[in-house]
Short mmCIF file of C-alpha atoms in Angstrom, two decimals:
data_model
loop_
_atom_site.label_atom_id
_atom_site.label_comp_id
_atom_site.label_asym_id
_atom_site.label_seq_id
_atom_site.Cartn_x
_atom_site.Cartn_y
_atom_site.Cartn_z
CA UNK A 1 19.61 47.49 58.35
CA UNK A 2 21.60 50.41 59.82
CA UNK A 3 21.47 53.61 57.92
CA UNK A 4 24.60 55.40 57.31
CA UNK A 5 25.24 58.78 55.49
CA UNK A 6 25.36 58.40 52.21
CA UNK A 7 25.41 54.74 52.10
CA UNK A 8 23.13 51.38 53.33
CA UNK A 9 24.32 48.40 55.46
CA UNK A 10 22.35 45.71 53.97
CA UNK A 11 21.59 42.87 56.49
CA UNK A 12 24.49 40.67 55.18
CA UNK A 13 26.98 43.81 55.98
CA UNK A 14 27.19 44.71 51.95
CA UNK A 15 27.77 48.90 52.06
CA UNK A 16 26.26 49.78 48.85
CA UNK A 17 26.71 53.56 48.22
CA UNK A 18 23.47 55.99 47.88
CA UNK A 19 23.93 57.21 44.57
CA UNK A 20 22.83 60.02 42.71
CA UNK A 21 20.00 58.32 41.14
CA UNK A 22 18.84 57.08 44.21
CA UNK A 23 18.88 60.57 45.34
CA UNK A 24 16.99 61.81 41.85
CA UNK A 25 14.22 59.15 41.95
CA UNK A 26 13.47 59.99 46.05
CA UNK A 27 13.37 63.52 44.93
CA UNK A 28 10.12 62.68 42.47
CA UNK A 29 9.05 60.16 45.43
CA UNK A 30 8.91 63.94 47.99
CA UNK A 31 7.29 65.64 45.23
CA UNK A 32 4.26 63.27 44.45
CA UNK A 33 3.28 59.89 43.48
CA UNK A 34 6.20 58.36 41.36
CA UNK A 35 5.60 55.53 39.15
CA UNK A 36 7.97 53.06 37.94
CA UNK A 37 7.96 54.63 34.89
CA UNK A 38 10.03 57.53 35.69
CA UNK A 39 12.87 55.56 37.18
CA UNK A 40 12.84 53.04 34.14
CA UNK A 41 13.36 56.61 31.71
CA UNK A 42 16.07 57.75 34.36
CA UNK A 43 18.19 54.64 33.92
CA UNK A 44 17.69 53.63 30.45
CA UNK A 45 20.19 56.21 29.39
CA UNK A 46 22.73 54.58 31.76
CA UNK A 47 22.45 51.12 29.49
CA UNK A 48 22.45 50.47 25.45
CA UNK A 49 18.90 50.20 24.53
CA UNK A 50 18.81 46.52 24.22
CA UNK A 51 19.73 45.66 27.84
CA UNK A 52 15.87 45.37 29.13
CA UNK A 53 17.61 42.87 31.86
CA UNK A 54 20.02 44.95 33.09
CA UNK A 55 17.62 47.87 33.23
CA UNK A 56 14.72 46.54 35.09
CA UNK A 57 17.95 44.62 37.43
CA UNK A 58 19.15 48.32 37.92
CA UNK A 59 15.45 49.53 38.72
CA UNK A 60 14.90 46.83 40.71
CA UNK A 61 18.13 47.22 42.77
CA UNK A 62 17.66 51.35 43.27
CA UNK A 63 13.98 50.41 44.43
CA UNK A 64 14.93 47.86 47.28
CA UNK A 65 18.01 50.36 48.43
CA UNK A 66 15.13 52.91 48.89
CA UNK A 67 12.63 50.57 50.46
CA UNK A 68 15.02 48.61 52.61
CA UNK A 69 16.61 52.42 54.02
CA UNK A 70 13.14 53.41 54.86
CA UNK A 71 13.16 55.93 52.64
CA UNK A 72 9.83 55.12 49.87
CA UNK A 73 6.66 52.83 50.24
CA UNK A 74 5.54 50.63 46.89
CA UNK A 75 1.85 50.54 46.81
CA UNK A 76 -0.75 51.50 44.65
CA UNK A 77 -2.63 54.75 43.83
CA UNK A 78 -6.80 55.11 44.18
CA UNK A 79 -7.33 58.41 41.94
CA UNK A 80 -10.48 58.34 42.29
CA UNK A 81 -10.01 58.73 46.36
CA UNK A 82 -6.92 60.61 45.54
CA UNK A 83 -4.87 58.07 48.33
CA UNK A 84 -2.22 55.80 48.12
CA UNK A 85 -2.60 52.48 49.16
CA UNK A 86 1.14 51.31 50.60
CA UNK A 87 1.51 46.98 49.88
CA UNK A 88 2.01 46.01 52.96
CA UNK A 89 4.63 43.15 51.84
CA UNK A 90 8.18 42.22 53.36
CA UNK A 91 10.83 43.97 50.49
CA UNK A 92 11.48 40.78 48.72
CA UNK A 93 7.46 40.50 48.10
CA UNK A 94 7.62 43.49 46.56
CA UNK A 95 10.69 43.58 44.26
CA UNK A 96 8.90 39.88 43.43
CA UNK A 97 5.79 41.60 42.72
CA UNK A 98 7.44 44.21 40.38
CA UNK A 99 9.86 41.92 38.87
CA UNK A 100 6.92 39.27 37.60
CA UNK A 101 4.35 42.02 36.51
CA UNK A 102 7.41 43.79 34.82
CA UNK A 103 7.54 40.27 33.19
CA UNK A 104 4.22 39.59 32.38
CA UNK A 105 4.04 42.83 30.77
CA UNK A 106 6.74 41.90 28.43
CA UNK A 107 8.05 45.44 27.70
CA UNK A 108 9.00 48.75 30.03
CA UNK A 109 5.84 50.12 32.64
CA UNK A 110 4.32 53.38 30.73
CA UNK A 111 2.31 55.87 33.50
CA UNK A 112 0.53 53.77 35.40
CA UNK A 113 1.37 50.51 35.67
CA UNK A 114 2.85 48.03 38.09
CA UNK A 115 3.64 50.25 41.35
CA UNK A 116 3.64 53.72 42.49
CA UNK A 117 6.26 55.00 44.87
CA UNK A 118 5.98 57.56 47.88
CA UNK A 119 8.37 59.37 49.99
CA UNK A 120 8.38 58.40 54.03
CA UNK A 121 9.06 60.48 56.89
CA UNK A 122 12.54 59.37 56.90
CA UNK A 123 13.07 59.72 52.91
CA UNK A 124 11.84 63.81 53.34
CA UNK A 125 14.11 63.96 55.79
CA UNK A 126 17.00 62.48 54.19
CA UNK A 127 16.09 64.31 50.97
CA UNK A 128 16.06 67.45 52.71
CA UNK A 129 18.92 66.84 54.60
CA UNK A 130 21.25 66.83 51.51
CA UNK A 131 22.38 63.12 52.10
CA UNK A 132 22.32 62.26 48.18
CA UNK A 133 25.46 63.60 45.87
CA UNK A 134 23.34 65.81 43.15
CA UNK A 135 22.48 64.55 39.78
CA UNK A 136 22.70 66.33 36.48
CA UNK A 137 19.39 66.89 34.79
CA UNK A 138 18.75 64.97 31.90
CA UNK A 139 15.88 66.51 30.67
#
């Protein structure tokens, strides 16, 4: 994977451009814990509401572009400790793990559930660094 501005190489040489949702979901990733939750309510307004495939596809595609860039860590969250606990799984564990518990859930993750999300070194830097076009709110 070779990181570009504004874009990622993927390993077989596909240049998918970093888009302004990647850039909004990485900005709640800097902030603080991010659950899938929040990405799901960021894209749904993208699709009709009876496209659950194409939404959690969409998720599932902005998540690996962040993972695969080095730029968020899936894991899970220990309130109680107040840590995060990255999965240490190759990216197509993880986007298998989401996918099936997605499944298994049988409707959209609420707070909570499935997978949290954190910034990396790299993602602060690239968030910081302006490297994602800006997004309207939607709020």
């Amino acid at each position: 994977m070779k990181l570009l501005t504004g874009s990622i190489l993927s390993e077989d040489k596909v240049m998918r451009k970093l888009t302004p949702l990647h850039g909004d979901f990485l900005a709640y990733c800097v902030d603080d814990w991010t659950g899938l939750w929040l990405l799901v309510k960021r894209i749904k307004p993208l699709h009709s509401s009876t496209d659950a495939d194409k939404i959690q596809a969409h998720a599932l595609e902005i998540i690996r572009d962040l993972i695969e860039a080095g730029y968020i860590m899936a894991g899970d969250v220990d309130f109680g400790l107040g840590k995060f606990r990255q999965w240490n799984l190759s990216v197509d564990k993880i986007i298998g793990r989401i996918e099936q518990e997605w499944i298994e859930l049988g409707r959209d993750p609420t707070i909570c559930e499935i997978v949290w999300f954190v910034s990396t070194t790299e993602g602060d830097y690239a968030f910081a660094s302006g490297q994602f076009p800006e997004t309207p709110s939607t709020e």
